[in-house]
Structure formats: C-alpha cells, structure tokens
mmCIF file of C-alpha atoms and ligand atoms in Angstrom:
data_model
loop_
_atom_site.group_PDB
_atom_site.id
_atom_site.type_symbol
_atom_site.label_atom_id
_atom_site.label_comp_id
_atom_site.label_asym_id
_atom_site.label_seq_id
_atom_site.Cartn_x
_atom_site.Cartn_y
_atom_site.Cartn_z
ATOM 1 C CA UNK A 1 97.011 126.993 132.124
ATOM 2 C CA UNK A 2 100.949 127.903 131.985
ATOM 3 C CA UNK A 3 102.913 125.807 129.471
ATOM 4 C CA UNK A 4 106.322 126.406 131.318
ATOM 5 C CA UNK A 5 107.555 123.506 129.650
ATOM 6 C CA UNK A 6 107.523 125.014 126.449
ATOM 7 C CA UNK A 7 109.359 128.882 127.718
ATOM 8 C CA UNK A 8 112.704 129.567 125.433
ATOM 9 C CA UNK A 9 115.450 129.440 127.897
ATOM 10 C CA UNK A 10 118.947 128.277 127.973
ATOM 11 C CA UNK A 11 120.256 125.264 130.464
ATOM 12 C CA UNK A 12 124.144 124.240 131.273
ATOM 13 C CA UNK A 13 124.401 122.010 133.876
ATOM 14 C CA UNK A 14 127.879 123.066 135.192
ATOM 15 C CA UNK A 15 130.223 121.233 137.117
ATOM 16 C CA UNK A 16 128.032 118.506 139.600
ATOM 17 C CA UNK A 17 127.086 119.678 143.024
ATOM 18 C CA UNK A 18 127.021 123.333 142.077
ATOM 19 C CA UNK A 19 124.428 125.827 142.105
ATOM 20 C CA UNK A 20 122.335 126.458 139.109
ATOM 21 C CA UNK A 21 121.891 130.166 138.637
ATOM 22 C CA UNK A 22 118.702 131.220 137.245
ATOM 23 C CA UNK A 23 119.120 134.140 135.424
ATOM 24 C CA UNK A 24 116.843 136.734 134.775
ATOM 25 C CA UNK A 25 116.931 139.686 132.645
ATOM 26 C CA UNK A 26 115.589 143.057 132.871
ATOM 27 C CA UNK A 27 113.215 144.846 130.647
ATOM 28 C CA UNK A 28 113.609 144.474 127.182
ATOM 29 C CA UNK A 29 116.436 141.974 127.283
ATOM 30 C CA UNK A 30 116.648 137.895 126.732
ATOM 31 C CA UNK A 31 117.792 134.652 128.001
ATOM 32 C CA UNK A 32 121.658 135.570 127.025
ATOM 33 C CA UNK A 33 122.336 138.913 129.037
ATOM 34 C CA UNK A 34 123.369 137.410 131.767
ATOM 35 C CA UNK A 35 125.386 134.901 130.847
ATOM 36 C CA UNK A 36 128.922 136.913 131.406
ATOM 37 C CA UNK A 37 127.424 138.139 134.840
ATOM 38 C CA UNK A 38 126.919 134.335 135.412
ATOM 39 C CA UNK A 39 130.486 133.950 134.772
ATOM 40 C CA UNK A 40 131.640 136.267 136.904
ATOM 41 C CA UNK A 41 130.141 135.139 139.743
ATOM 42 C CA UNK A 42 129.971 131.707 139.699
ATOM 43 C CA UNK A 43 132.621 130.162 136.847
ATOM 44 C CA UNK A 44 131.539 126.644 137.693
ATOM 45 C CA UNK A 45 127.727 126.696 137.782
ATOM 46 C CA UNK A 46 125.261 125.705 136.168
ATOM 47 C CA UNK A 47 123.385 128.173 134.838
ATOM 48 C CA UNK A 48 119.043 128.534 133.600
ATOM 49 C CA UNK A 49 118.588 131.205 131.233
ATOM 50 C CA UNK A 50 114.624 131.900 130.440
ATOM 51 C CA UNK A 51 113.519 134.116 128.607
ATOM 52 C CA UNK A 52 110.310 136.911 129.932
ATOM 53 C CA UNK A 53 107.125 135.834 128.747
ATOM 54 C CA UNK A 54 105.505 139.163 128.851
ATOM 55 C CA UNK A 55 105.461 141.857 126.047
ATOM 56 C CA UNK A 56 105.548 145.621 126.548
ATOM 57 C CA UNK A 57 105.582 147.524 123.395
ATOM 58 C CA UNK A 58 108.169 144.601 121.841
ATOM 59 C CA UNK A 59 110.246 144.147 125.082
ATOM 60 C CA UNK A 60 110.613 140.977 127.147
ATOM 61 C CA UNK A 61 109.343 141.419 130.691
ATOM 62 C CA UNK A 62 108.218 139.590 133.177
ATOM 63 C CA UNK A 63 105.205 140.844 134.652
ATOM 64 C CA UNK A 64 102.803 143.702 132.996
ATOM 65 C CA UNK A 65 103.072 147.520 134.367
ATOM 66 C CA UNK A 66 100.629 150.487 134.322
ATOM 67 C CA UNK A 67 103.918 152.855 134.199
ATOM 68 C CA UNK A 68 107.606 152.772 135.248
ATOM 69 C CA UNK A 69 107.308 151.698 139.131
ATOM 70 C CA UNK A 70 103.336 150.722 138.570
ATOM 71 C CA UNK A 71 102.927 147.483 138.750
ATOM 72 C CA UNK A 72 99.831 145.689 137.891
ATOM 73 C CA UNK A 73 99.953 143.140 141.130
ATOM 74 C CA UNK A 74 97.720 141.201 139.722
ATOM 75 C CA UNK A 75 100.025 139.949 136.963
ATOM 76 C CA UNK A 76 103.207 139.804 139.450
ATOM 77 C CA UNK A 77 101.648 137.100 141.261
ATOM 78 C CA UNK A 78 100.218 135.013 138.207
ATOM 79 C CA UNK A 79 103.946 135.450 136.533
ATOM 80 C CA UNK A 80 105.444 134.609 140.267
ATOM 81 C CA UNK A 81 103.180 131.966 140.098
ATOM 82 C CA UNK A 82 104.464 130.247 136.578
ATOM 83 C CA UNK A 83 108.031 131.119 137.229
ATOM 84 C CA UNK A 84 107.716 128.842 140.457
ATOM 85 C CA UNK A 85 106.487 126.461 138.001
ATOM 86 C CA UNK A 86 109.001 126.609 135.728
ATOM 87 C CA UNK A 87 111.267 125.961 138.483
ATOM 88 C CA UNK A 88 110.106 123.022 139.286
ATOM 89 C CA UNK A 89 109.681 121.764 135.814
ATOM 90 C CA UNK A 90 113.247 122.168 134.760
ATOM 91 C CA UNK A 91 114.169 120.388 138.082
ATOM 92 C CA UNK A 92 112.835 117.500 137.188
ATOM 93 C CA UNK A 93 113.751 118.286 133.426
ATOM 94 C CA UNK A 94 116.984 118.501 133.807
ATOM 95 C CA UNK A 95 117.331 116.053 136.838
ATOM 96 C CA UNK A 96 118.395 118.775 138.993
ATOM 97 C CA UNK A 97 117.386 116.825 142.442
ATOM 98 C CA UNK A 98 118.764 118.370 145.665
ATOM 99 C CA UNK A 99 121.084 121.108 143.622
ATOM 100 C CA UNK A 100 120.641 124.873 145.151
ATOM 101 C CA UNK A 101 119.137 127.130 142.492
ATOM 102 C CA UNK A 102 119.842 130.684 143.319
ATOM 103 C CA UNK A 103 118.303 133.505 141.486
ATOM 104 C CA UNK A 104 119.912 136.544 140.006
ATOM 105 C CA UNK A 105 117.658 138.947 138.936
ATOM 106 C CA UNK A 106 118.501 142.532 137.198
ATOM 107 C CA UNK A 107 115.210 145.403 137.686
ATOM 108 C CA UNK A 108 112.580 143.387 136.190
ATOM 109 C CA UNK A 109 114.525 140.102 136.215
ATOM 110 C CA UNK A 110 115.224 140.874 140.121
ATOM 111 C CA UNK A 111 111.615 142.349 141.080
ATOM 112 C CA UNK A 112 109.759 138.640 139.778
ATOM 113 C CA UNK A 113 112.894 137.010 141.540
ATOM 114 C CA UNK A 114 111.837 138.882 144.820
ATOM 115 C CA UNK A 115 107.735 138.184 144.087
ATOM 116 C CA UNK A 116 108.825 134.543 143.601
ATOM 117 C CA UNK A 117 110.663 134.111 146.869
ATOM 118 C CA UNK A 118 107.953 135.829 148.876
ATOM 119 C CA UNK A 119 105.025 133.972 147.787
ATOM 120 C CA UNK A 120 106.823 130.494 146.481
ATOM 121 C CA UNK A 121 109.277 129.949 149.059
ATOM 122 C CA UNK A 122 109.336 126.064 148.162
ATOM 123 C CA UNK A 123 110.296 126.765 145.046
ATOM 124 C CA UNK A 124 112.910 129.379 145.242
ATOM 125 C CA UNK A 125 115.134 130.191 148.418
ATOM 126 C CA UNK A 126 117.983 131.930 147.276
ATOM 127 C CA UNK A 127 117.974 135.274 145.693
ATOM 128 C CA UNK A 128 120.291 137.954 144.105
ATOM 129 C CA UNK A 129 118.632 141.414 143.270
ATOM 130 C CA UNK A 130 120.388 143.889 141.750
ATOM 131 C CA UNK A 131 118.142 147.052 141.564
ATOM 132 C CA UNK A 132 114.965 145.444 142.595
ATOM 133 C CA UNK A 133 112.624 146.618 144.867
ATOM 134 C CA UNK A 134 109.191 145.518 146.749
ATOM 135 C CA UNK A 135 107.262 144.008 144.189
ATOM 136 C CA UNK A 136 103.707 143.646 145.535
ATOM 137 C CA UNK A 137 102.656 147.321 145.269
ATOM 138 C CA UNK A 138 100.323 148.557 148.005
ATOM 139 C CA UNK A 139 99.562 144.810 149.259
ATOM 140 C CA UNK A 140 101.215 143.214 152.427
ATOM 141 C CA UNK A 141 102.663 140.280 152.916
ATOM 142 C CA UNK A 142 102.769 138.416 156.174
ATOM 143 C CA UNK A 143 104.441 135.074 155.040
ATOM 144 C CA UNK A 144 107.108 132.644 156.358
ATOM 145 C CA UNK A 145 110.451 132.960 154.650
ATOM 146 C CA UNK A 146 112.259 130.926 157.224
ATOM 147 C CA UNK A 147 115.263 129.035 155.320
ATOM 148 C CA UNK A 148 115.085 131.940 152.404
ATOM 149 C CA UNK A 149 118.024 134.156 151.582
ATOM 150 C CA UNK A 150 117.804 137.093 149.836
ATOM 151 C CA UNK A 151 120.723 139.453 148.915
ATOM 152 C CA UNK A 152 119.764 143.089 147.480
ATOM 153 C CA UNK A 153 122.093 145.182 145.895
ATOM 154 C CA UNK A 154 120.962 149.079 145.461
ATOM 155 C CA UNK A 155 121.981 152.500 144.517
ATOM 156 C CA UNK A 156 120.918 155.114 146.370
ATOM 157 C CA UNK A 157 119.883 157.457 143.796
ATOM 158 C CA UNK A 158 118.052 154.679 141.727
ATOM 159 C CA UNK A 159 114.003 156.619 140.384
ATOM 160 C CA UNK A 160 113.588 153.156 139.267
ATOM 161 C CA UNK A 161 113.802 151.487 142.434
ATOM 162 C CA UNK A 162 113.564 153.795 145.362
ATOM 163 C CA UNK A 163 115.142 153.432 148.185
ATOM 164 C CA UNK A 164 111.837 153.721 150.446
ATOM 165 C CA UNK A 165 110.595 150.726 148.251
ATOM 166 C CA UNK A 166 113.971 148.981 149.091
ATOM 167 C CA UNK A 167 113.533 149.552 153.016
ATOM 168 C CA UNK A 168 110.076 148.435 152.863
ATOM 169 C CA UNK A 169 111.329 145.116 150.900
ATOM 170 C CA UNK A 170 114.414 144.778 153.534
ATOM 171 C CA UNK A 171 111.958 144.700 156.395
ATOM 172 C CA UNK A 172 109.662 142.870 155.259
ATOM 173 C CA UNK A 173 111.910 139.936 154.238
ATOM 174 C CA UNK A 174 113.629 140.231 157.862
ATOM 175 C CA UNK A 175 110.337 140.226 159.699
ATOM 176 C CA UNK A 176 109.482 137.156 157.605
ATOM 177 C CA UNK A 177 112.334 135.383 158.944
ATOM 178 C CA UNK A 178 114.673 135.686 155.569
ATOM 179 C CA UNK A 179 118.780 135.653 155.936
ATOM 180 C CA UNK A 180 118.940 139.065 153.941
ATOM 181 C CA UNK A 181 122.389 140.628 153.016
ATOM 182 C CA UNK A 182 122.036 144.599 152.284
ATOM 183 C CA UNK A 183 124.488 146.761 150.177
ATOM 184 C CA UNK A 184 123.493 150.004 149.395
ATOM 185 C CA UNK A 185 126.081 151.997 146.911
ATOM 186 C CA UNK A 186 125.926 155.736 145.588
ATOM 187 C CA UNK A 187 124.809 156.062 141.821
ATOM 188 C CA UNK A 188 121.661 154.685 140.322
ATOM 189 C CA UNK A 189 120.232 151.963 138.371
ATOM 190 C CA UNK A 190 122.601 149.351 137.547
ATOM 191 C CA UNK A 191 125.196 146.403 138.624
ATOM 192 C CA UNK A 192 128.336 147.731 139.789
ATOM 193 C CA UNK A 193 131.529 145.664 139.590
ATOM 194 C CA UNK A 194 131.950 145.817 143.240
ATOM 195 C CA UNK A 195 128.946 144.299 143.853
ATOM 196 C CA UNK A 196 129.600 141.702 141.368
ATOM 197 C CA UNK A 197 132.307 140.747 143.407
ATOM 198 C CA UNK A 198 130.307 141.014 146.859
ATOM 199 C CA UNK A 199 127.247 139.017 145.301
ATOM 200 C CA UNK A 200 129.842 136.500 144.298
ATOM 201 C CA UNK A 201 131.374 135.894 147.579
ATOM 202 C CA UNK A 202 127.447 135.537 148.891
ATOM 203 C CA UNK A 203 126.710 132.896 146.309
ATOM 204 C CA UNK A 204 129.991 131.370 147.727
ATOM 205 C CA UNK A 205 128.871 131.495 151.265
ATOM 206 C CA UNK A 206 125.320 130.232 150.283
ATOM 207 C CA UNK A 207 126.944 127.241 148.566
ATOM 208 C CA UNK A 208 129.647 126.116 151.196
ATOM 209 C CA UNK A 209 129.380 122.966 152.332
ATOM 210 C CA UNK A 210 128.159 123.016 156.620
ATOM 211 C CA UNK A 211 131.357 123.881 158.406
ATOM 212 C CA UNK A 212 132.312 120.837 161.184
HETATM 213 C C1 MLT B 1 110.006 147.059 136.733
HETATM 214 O O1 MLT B 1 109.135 147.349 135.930
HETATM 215 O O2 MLT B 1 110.183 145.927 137.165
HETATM 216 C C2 MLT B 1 110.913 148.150 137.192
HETATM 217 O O3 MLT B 1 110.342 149.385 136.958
HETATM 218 C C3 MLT B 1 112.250 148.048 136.538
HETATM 219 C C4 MLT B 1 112.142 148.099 135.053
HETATM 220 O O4 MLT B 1 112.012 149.175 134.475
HETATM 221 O O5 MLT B 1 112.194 147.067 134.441
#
C-alpha cells in the first residue's frame, strides 16, 4: 500500500502549457535542492519537488542500497513503482491533464528517474540524468520505450556512476526504442554549468510545439 498522496513535496504550476519539472534530489538532500537548477533551465515551468521516502543512516533517498553502487533491485522497482504513482496522483491533483512532465534527476534523484522511465513508461517519458547510471543491477530489461526520451549527462571519471554502467544504460535505452541525447564531460560526479545549459536547450527542444 503506497500513500503517495500524502509524500512532502513542493508544486508551482508555472506559466500554462509548460512543462512541469519533477525534481529529484540526490542522496541526503530534499524537495528544495533543485529548485535554482529548475530555474536555470526552465524559468517558466512548473515545477514538482518531492521529497525521497527512503532513509539511509538519516539521509533522504530514494531506493535502499547494500553499498555505494549496490543497489538492492528489489527496492528500485517497488520505489519506481510508487514514484509512477505519485505521478499520476499529482496529475490529477493538481489538474495537470495533457502537460509534459519531464524529470530531472541528480545520482540518486536521476538513477529512480531512469528505473521509472524503463519500467513505467506511461507514466514518465521524459528524462534528465545528471550522473545516473543503469539502475537495475545485474537484471535485463527488454521493454518498449518507444515515445521515451532520455537525456544523460556524465563525467568520465565519475566511481559513482561508471562509465561502463552508463554505456550499458545508453544501449539499452536505444535498443528499447528511446530518443536518448548523450554528453559525456571530463571530471566526476556532479552537474556542470555547461550541461546546465545543454540540458536546457533539450528541455526546450522536448517542449517545442510540432514544427509545420
Ligand atoms: C545511488 O545510490 O543511487 C548512487 O550510488 C548515487 C548516490 O550515491 O546517491
């Protein structure tokens, strides 16, 4: 039983007809730590803010581990699971109807993003990851992501997310039919400000309205 309804979060409905971000947070952080990353790069959306329901030793998360980069893949789909739920609860909350929600996840915040889109594809299509990586562990995946985008933003020196989890997450979303964008930078775990600016012009593109 997942009472979604009842998850701390922040909600600003932004300007009408724009995306809602939904932002998620890495390890120990909270609803607010993305807000100026929100604003950056997308001034006039809307924006969901929740806050992760899981505990390790006092810090928010989003799914439970075994140890940095062991993830217990059990959990990651449950949590998947309820954040598709919570999804879909705040669209009807909130009266959201045919707006685009787009995800943008940091580490932890961008691995359940990732789990989300793979195995809830209805209820999330759009996703930012900044250092994320394959969340699903040893397990496969052989789903349909047709009409998904995903862009993932990595450095190439990250321990946290390595980049032979990355490949195996970039392949796997493009054999499953997903629009994925790719950006690899030097350095390590983090959210440069150029890719700020690069996810920014994605959420732009993702939001367009159809060329005629
Ligand atoms: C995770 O647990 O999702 C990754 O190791 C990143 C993090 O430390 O949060």
């Amino acid at each position: 039983m997942t009472n979604v309804d009842q998850w701390p979060h922040l909600y600003d409905a932004g300007t009408p007809d724009s995306p809602v971000l939904l932002l998620l947070h890495g390890t120990g952080g909270t609803e607010h730590d993305l807000l100026q990353l929100a604003q950056r790069l997308a001034p006039q959306a809307g924006y969901l803010a929740p806050r992760g329901p899981v505990q390790e030793q006092g810090m928010n998360r989003w799914f439970r581990r075994f140890g940095e980069g062991k993830f217990d893949v059990d959990d990651v789909v449950r949590r998947a699971g309820q954040l598709a739920d919570f999804i879909e609860w705040a669209r009807g909350n909130y009266g959201l109807g045919e707006r685009k929600v787009i995800a943008v996840g940091f580490s932890n915040g961008a691995n359940i993003a990732l789990a989300t889109v793979l195995l809830h594809p209805q209820a999330l299509t759009d996703v930012v990851a900044f250092s994320g990586m394959y969340p699903l562990g040893d397990r496969s995946f052989d789903g349909d992501l047709s009409g998904t985008a995903v862009a993932l933003f990595n450095g190439e020196a990250d321990a946290m997310a390595p980049l032979t989890s990355v490949t195996q997450l970039k392949s796997v979303l493009d054999n499953a039919g997903s629009d994925v964008h790719q950006a690899v930078r030097e350095g390590g775990h983090g959210v440069h400000p150029t890719e700020v600016d690069a996810a920014a012009t994605w959420i732009g593109s993702r939001t367009a309205p159809a060329a005629r």
